[in-house]
Short mmCIF file of C-alpha atoms and ligand atoms in Angstrom, two decimals:
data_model
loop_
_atom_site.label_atom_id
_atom_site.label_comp_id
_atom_site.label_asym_id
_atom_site.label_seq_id
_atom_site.Cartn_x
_atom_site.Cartn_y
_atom_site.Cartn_z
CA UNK A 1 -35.36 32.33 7.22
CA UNK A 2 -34.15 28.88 7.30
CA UNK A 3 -31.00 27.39 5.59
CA UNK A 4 -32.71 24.18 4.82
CA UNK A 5 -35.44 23.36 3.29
CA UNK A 6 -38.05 22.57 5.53
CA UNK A 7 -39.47 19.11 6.24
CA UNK A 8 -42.51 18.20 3.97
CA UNK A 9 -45.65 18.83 5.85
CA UNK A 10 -46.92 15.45 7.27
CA UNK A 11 -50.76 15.78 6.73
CA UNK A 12 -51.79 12.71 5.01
CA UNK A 13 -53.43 14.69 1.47
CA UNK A 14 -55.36 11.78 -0.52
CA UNK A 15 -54.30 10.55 -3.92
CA UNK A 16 -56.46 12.28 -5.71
CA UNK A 17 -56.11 15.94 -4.28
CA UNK A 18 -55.47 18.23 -6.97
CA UNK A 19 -51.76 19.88 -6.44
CA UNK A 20 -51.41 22.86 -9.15
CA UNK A 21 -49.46 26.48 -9.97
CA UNK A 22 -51.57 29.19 -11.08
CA UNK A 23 -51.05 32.37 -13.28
CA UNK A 24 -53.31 34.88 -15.13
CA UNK A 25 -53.38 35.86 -18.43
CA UNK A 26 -52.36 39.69 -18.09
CA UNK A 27 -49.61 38.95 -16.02
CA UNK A 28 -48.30 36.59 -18.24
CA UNK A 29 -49.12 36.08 -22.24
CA UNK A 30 -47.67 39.85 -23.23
CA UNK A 31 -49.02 39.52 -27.42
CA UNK A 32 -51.31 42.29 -26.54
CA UNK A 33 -51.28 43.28 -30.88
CA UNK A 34 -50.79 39.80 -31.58
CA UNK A 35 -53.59 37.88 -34.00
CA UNK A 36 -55.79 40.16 -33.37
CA UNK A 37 -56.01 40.30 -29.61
CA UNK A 38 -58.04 43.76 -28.36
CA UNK A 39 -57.30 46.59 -25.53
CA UNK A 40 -58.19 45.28 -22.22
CA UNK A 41 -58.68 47.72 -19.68
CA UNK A 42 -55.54 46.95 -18.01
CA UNK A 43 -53.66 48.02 -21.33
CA UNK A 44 -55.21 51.39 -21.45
CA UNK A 45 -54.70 51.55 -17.25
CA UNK A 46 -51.25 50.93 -17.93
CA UNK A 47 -51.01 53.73 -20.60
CA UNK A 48 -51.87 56.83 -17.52
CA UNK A 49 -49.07 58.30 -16.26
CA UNK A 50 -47.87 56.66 -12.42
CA UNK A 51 -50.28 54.72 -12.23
CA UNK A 52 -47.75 51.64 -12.65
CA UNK A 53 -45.12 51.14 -9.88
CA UNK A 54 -42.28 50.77 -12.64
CA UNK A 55 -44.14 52.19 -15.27
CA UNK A 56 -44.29 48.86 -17.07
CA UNK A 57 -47.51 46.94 -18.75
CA UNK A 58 -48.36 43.93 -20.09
CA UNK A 59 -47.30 44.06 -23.95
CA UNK A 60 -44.65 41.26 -23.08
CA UNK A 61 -44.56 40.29 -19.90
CA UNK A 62 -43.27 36.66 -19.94
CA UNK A 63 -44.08 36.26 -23.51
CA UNK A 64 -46.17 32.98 -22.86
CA UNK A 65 -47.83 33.72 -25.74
CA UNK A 66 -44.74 32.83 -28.38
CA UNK A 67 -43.71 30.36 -25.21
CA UNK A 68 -46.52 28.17 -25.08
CA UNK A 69 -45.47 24.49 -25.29
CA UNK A 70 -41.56 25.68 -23.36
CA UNK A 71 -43.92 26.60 -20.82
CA UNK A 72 -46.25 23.44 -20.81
CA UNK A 73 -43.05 21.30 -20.24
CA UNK A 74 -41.79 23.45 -17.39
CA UNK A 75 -45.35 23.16 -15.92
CA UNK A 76 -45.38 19.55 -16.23
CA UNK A 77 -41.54 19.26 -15.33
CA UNK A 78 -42.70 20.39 -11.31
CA UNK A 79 -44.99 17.67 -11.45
CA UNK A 80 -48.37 19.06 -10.46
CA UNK A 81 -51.59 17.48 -12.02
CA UNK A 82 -53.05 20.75 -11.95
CA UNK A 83 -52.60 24.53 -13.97
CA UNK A 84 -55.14 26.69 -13.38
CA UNK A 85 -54.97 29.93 -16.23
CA UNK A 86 -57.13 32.55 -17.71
CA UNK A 87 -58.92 33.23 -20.68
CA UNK A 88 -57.93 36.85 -21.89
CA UNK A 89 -61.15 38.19 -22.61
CA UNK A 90 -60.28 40.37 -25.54
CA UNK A 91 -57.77 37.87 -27.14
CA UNK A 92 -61.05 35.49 -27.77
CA UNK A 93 -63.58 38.37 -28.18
CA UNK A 94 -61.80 41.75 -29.30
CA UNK A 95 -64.53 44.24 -28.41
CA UNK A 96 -66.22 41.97 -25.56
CA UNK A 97 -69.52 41.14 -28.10
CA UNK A 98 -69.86 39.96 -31.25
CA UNK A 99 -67.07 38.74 -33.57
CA UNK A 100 -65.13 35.79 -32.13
CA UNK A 101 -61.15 36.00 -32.92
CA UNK A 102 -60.19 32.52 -33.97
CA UNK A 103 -56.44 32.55 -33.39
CA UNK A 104 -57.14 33.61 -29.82
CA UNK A 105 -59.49 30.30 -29.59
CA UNK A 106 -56.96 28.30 -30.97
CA UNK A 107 -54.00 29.71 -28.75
CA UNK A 108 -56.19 28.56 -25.52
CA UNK A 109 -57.41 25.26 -27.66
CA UNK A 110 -53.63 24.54 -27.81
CA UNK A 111 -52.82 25.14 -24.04
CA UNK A 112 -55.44 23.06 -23.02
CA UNK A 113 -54.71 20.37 -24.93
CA UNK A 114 -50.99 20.74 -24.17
CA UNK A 115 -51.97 20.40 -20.58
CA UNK A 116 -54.16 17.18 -21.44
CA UNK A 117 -51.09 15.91 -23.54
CA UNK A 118 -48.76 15.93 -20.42
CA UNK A 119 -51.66 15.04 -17.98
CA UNK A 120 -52.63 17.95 -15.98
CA UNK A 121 -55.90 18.88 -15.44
CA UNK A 122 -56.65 22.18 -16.50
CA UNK A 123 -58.59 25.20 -14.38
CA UNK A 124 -59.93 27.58 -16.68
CA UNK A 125 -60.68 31.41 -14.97
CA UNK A 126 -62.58 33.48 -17.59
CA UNK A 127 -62.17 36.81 -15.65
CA UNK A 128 -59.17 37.72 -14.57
CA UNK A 129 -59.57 41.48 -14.82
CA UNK A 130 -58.49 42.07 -18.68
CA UNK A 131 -62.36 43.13 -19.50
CA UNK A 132 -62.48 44.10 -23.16
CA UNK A 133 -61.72 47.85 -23.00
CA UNK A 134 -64.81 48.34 -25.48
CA UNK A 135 -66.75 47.46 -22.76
CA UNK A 136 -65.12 50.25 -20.43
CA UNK A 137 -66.45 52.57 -23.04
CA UNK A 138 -70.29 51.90 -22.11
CA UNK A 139 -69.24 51.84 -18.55
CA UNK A 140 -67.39 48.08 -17.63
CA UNK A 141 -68.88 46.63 -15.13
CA UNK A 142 -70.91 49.36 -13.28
CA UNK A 143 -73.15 48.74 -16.84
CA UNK A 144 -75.83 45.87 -16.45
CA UNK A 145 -75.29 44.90 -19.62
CA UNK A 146 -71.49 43.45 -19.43
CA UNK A 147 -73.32 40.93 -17.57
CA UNK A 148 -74.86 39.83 -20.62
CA UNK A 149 -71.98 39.96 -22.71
CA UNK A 150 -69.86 37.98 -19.84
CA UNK A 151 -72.09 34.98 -20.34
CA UNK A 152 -72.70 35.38 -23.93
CA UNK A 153 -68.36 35.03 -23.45
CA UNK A 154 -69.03 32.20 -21.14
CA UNK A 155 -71.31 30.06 -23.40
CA UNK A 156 -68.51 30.77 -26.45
CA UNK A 157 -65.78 29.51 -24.58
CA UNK A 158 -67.46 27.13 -23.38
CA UNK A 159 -68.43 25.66 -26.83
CA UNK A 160 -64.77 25.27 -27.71
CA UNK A 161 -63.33 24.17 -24.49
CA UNK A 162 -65.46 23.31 -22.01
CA UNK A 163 -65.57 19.46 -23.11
CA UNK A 164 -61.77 19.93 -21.89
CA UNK A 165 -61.16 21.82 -18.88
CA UNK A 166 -61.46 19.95 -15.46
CA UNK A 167 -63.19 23.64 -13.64
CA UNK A 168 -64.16 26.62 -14.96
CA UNK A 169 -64.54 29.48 -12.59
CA UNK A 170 -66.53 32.60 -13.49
CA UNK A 171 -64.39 35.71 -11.56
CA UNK A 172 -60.90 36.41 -9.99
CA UNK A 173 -61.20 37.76 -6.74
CA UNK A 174 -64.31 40.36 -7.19
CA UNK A 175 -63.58 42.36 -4.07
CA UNK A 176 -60.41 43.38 -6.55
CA UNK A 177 -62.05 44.38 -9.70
CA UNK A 178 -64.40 46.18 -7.57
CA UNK A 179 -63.30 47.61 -4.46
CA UNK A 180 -59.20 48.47 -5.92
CA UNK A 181 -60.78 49.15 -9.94
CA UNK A 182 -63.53 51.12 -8.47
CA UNK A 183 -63.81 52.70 -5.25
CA UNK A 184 -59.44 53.14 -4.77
CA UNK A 185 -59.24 53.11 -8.10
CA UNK A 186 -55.33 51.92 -7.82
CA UNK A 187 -56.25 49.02 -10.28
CA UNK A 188 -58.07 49.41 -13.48
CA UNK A 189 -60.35 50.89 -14.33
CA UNK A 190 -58.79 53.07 -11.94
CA UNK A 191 -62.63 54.73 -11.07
CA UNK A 192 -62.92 56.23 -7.63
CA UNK A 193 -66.38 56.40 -6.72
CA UNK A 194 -67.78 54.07 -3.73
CA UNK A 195 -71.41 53.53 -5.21
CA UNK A 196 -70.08 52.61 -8.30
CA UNK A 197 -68.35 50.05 -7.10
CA UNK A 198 -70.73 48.61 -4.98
CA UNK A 199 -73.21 48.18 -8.15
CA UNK A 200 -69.62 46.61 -10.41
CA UNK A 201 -69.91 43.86 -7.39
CA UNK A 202 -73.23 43.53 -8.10
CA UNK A 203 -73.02 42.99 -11.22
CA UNK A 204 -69.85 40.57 -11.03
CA UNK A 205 -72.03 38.51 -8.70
CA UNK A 206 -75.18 38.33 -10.88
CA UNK A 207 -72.78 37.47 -13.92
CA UNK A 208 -71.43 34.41 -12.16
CA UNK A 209 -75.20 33.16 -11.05
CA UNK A 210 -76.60 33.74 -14.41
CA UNK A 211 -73.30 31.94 -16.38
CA UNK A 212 -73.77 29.34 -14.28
CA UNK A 213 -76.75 28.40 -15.05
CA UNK A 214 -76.41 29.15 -18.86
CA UNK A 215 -72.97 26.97 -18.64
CA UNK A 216 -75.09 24.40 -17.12
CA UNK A 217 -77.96 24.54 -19.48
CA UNK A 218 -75.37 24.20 -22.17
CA UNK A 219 -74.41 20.76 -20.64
CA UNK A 220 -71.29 21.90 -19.68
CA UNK A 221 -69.30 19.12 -17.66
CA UNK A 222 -66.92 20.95 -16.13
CA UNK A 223 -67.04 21.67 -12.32
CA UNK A 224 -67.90 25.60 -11.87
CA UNK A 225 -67.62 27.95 -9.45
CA UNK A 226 -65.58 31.22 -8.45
CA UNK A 227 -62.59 32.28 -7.03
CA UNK A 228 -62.65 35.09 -3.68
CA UNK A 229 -59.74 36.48 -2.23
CA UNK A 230 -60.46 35.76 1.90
CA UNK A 231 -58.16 37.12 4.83
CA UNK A 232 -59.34 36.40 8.20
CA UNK A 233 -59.65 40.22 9.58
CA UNK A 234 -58.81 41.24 13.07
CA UNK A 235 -59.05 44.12 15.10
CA UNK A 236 -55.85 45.69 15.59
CA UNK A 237 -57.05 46.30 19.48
CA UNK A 238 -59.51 45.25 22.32
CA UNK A 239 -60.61 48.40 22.09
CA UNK A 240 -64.90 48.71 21.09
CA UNK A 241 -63.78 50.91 18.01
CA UNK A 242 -61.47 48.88 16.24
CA UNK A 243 -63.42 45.78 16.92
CA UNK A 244 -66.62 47.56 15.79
CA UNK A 245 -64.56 48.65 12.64
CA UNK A 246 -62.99 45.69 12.01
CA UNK A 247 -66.46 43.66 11.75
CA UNK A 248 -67.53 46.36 9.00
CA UNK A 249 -64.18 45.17 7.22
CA UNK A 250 -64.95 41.63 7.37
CA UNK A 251 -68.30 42.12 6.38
CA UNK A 252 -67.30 44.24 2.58
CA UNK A 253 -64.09 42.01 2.63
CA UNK A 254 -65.29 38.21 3.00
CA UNK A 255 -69.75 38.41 4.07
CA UNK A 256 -70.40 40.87 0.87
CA UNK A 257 -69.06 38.08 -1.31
CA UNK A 258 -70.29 34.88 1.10
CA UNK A 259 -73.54 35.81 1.97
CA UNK A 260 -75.21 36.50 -1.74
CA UNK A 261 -73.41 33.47 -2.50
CA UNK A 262 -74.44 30.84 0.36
CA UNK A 263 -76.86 32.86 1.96
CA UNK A 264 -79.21 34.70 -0.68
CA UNK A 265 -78.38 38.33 0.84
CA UNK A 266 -76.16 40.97 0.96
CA UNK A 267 -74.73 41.42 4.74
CA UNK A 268 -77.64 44.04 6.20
CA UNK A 269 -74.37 45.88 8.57
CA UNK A 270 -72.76 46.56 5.24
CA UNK A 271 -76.29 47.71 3.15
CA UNK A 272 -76.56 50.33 6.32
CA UNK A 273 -72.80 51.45 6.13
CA UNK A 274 -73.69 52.40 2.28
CA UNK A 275 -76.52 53.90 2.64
CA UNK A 276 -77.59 55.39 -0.62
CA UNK A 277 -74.60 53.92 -2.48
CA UNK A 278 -75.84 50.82 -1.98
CA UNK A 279 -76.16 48.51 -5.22
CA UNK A 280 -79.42 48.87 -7.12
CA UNK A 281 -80.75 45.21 -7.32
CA UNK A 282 -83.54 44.11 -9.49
CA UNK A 283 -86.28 41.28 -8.72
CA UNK A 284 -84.28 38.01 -9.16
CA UNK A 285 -80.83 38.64 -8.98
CA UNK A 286 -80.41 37.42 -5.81
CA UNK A 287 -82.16 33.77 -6.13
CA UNK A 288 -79.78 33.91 -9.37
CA UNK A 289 -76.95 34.87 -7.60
CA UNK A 290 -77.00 31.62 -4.85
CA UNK A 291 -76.90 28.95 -7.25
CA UNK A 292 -75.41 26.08 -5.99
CA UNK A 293 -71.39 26.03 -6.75
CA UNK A 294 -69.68 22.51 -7.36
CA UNK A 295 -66.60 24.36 -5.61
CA UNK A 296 -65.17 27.73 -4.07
CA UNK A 297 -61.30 28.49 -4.87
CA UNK A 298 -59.73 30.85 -2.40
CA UNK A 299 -56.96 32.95 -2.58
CA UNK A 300 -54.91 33.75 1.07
CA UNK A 301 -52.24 35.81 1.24
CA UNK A 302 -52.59 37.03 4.58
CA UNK A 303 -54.92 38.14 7.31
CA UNK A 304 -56.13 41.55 7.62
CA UNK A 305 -55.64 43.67 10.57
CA UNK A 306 -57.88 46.90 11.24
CA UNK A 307 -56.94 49.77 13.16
CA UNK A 308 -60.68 52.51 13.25
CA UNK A 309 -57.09 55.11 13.53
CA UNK A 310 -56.27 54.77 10.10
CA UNK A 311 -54.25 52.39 8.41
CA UNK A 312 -52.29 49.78 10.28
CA UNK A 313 -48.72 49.58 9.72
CA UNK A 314 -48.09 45.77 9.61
CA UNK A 315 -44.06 46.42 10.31
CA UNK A 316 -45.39 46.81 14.25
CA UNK A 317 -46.50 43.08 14.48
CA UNK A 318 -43.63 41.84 14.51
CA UNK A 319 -43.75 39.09 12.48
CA UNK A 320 -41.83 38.72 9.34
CA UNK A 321 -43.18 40.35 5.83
CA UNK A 322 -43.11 39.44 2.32
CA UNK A 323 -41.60 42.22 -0.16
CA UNK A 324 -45.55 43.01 -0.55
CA UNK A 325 -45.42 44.15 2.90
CA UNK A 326 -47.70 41.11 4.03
CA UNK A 327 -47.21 39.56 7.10
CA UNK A 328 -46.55 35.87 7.22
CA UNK A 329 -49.45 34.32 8.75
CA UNK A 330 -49.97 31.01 7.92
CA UNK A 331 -52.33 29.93 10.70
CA UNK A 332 -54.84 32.30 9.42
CA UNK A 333 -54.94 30.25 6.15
CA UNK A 334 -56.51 27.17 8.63
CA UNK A 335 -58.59 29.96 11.07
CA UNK A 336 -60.46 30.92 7.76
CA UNK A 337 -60.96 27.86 6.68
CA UNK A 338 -62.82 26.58 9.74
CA UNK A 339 -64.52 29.93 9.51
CA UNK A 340 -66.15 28.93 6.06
CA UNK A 341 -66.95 25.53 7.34
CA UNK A 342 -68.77 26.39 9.97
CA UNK A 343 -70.72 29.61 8.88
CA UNK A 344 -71.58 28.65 5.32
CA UNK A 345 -71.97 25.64 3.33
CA UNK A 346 -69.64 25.44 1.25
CA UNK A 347 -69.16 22.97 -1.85
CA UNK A 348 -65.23 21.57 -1.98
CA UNK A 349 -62.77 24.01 -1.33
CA UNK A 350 -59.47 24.62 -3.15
CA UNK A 351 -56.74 27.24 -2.01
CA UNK A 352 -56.49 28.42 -6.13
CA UNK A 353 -53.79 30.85 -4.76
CA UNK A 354 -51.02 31.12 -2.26
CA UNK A 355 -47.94 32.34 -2.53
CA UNK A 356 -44.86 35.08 -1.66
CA UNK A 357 -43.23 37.67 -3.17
CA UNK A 358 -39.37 37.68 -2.01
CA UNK A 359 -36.25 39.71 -2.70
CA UNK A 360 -34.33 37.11 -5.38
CA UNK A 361 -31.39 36.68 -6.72
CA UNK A 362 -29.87 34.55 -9.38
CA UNK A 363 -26.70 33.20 -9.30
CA UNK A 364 -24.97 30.95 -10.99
CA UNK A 365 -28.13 29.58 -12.65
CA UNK A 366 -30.11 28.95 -9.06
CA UNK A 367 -32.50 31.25 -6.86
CA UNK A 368 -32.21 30.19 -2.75
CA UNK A 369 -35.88 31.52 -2.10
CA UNK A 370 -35.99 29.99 1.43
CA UNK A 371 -38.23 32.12 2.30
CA UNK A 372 -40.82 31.41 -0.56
CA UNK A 373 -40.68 27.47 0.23
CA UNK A 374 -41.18 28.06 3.81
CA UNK A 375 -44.08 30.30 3.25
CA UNK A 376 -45.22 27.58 0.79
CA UNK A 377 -44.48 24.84 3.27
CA UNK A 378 -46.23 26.34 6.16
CA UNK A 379 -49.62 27.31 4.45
CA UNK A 380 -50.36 23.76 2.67
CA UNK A 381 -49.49 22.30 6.58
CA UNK A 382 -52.43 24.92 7.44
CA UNK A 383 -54.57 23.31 5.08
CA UNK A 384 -53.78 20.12 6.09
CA UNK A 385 -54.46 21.25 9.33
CA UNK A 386 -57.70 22.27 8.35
CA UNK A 387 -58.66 19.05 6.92
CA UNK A 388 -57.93 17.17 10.01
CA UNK A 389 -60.88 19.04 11.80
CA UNK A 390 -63.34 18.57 9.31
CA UNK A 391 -63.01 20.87 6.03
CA UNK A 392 -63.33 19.74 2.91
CA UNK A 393 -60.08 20.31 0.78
CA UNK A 394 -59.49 18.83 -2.78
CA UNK A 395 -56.59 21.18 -4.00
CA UNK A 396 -53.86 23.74 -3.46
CA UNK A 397 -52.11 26.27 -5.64
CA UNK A 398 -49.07 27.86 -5.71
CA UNK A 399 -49.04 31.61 -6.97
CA UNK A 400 -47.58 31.81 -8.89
CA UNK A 401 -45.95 29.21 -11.80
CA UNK A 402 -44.06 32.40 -13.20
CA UNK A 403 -42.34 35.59 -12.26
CA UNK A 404 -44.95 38.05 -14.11
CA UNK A 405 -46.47 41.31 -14.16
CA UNK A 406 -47.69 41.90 -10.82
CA UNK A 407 -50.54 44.36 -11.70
CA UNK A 408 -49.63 47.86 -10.09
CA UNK A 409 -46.56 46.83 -9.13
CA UNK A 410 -45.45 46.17 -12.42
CA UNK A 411 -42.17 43.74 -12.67
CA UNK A 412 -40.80 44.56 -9.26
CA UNK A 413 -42.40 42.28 -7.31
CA UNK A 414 -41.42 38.55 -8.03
CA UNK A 415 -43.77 35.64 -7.13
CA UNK A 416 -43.16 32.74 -9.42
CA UNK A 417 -41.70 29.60 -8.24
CA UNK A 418 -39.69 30.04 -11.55
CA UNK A 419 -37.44 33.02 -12.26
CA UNK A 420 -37.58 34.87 -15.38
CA UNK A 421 -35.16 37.02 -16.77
CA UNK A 422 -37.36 39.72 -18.78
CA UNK A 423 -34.68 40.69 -20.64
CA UNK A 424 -33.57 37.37 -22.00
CA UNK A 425 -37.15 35.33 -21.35
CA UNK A 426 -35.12 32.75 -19.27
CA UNK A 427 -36.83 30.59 -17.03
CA UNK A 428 -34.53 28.81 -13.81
CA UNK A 429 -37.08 27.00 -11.72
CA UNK A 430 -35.94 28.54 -8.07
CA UNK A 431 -35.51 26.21 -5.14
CA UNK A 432 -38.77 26.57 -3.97
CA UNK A 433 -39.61 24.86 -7.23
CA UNK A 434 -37.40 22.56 -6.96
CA UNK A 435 -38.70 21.82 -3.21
CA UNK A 436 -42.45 21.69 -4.42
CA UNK A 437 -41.51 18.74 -7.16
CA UNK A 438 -39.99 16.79 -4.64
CA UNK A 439 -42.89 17.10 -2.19
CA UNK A 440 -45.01 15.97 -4.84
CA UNK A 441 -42.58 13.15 -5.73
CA UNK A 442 -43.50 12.32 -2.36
CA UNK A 443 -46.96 12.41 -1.95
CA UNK A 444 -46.83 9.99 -4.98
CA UNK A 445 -44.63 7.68 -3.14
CA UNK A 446 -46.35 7.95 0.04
CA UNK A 447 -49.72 6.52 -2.17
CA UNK A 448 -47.73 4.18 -4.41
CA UNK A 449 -47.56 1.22 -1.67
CA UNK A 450 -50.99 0.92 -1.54
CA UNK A 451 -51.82 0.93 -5.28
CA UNK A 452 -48.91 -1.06 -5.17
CA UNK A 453 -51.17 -3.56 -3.04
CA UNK A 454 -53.84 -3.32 -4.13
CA UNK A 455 -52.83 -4.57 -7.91
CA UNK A 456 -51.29 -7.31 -6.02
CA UNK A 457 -54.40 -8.76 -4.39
C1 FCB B 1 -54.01 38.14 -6.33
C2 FCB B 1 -54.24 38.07 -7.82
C3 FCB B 1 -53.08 37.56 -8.61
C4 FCB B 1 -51.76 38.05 -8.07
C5 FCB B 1 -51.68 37.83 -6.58
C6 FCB B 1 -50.37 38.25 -5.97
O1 FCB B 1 -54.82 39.13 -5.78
O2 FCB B 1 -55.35 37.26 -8.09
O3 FCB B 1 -53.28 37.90 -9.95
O4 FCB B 1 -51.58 39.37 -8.42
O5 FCB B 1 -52.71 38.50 -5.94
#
């Protein structure tokens, strides 16, 4: 941990890269009765017994709901030109078909014009795991017919905003909804049952191809895509086992996603490892599934290390953790970059989460996160590092803008740049915000003698 803040990484970023915060709508809006909002799956998760770290859910989380334009001006105060959100499902469409709920449209209408108002572009996810619990009742995602109803959602949305929103992309982080909601089962819908989730990622996948091409067929304007959650993934030894086993990870972590997305195919190691709980895949889905994307957002956290012992205890590295229990490893950020470069070919990139979770405290009105700024510091100097051999970058995101409800961990874990008091709704940026504004400030500065010039001559 450093006592100063560190120095700005030096990578020259161009003028127009796209610097934003990020949050979801779970984690964030609480409302959950409000206007006519409906269950999502993570309100009924939240309702079994432990299955919360502080037995907390979502009903107000930071109340962004009743906070909307307080937090527009803190998002513009930080001085990004970018806020990427998410569309709660069932606050738009209570039961997940059918019956549009026109407060919920004109909550999201007024954020996104807010955003335009104060200049910031905004990034629009539509799934961020709160599926309409109705549809958990006919099965969620394992159904094939939630893919339907996601792009009937799509094209809906998309009549109202998509004029509007600078990106829309169609899933948070798959691998999540179907590997921890389905085959763990620690996140909703909290199934545990390996072929299932192998046919919910099918699905997911299929849903993004096939609302892509209905967004585009609409006319839609907006640059699409979707949003994985990559970790470069090592083996934990040299030994044949743990390399072997660490291969199979990278292939249902990062190549189950990549390859039906760039390539046309699921990764044939990982079809073998399933076996007979392998997805079922009709005739089609997989030309539908590799549409061409106009970008990828990636989420990076960390790396993953793999042990074919059992679960690798990530204290023994030796290098320093975040309160998640990730290790700090910001040079993995640029490794998988270079990765996706060379193996795939990917449309622009944009990091559309990174970020720390750190012991904070408050006092006297500020938060010293040291650590989070360094952690933020470090991974956009990986990016930058990546850009200078060849990958093509247009934005970065901090996770989070907010403090929120971090899923299974309830309230315990803090992320956000700015602190919130849950018991008073008080947001105090923390110095990490504080840090990220001036960096900003000076990426502006370090453009403005050239426009400077250039209106000159
Ligand atoms: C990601 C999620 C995000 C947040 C961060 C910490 O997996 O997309 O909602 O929980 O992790």
């Amino acid at each position: 941990m450093t006592t100063t803040a560190p120095a700005f990484p030096t990578h020259p970023f161009p003028p127009d890269f796209v610097w934003g915060v990020a949050t979801s709508s779970f984690q964030i809006e609480g409302a959950t009765n409000k206007d006519g909002r409906g269950d999502s799956i993570w309100d009924s998760f939240c309702r079994l017994p432990g299955v919360i770290a502080d037995g907390s859910d979502g009903s107000i989380a930071c109340d962004h709901y009743h906070r909307l334009d307080e937090d527009l001006d803190l998002i513009a105060g930080l001085g990004v030109n970018a806020y990427r959100f998410s569309v709660s499902w069932p606050r738009v469409q209570p039961s997940g078909s059918g019956a549009w709920n026109e407060a919920g449209l004109a909550f999201y209408e007024r954020l996104v014009d807010g955003l335009l108002a104060r200049g910031i572009k905004p990034y629009l996810t539509l799934n961020h795991w709160d599926l309409p619990a109705a549809l958990q009742t006919s099965g969620g995602w394992a159904n094939r017919d939630t893919v339907h109803r996601f792009v009937d959602y799509a094209i809906g949305l998309n009549a109202r905003l998509g004029d509007r929103v600078a990106s829309i992309a169609t899933h948070n982080e798959p691998w999540v909804v179907a590997f921890l909601g389905h085959e763990s089962g620690i996140f909703a819908p909290g199934i545990k049952d390996r072929a299932v989730a192998a046919q919910v990622s099918h699905h997911l996948l299929l849903s993004h191809g096939l609302a892509l091409q209905a967004l585009r067929a609409q006319g839609c304007k907006a640059s699409l895509g979707i949003v994985l959650n990559l970790a470069p993934v090592q083996a934990a030894t040299t030994s044949a086992e743990d390399i072997e086993q660490a291969h199979l990870e990278d292939g249902r972590l990062l190549r189950w996603y990549m390859d039906p997305l760039f390539k046309g195919g699921y990764p044939q190691d990982v079809l073998d490892f399933l076996g007979e709980d392998g997805p079922r895949i009709e005739a089609g889905d997989m030309q539908q599934i590799a549409l061409p994307m106009d970008f990828l957002g990636i989420n990076y956290y960390s790396r993953s290390v793999v042990s074919a012992a059992g679960p690798w205890d990530a204290k023994t590295s030796g290098l320093e953790l975040t309160e998640m229990g990730w290790e700090i490893y910001p040079e993995g950020l640029t490794q998988l970059l270079l990765r996706l470069h060379q193996d795939y070919a990917v449309p622009p990139l944009y990091i559309t989460e990174n970020g720390g979770a750190f012991k904070d405290s408050l006092v006297d009105g500020v938060v010293k996160d040291d650590d989070r700024t360094d952690y933020i510091a470090a991974h956009i100097a990986a990016v930058g590092a990546a850009m200078r051999q060849g990958v093509p970058m247009c934005g970065y995101m901090v996770w989070s803008l907010l403090d929120n409800f971090e899923w299974a961990s309830g309230y315990e874990k803090r992320f956000g740049i700015v602190h919130v008091d849950y018991a008073t709704q008080t947001r105090t940026p923390k110095d990490s915000a504080v840090w990220y504004r001036a960096f900003l400030r000076a990426q502006q500065l370090a453009h403005a003698p050239l426009n400077v010039a250039l209106t000159e001559v």
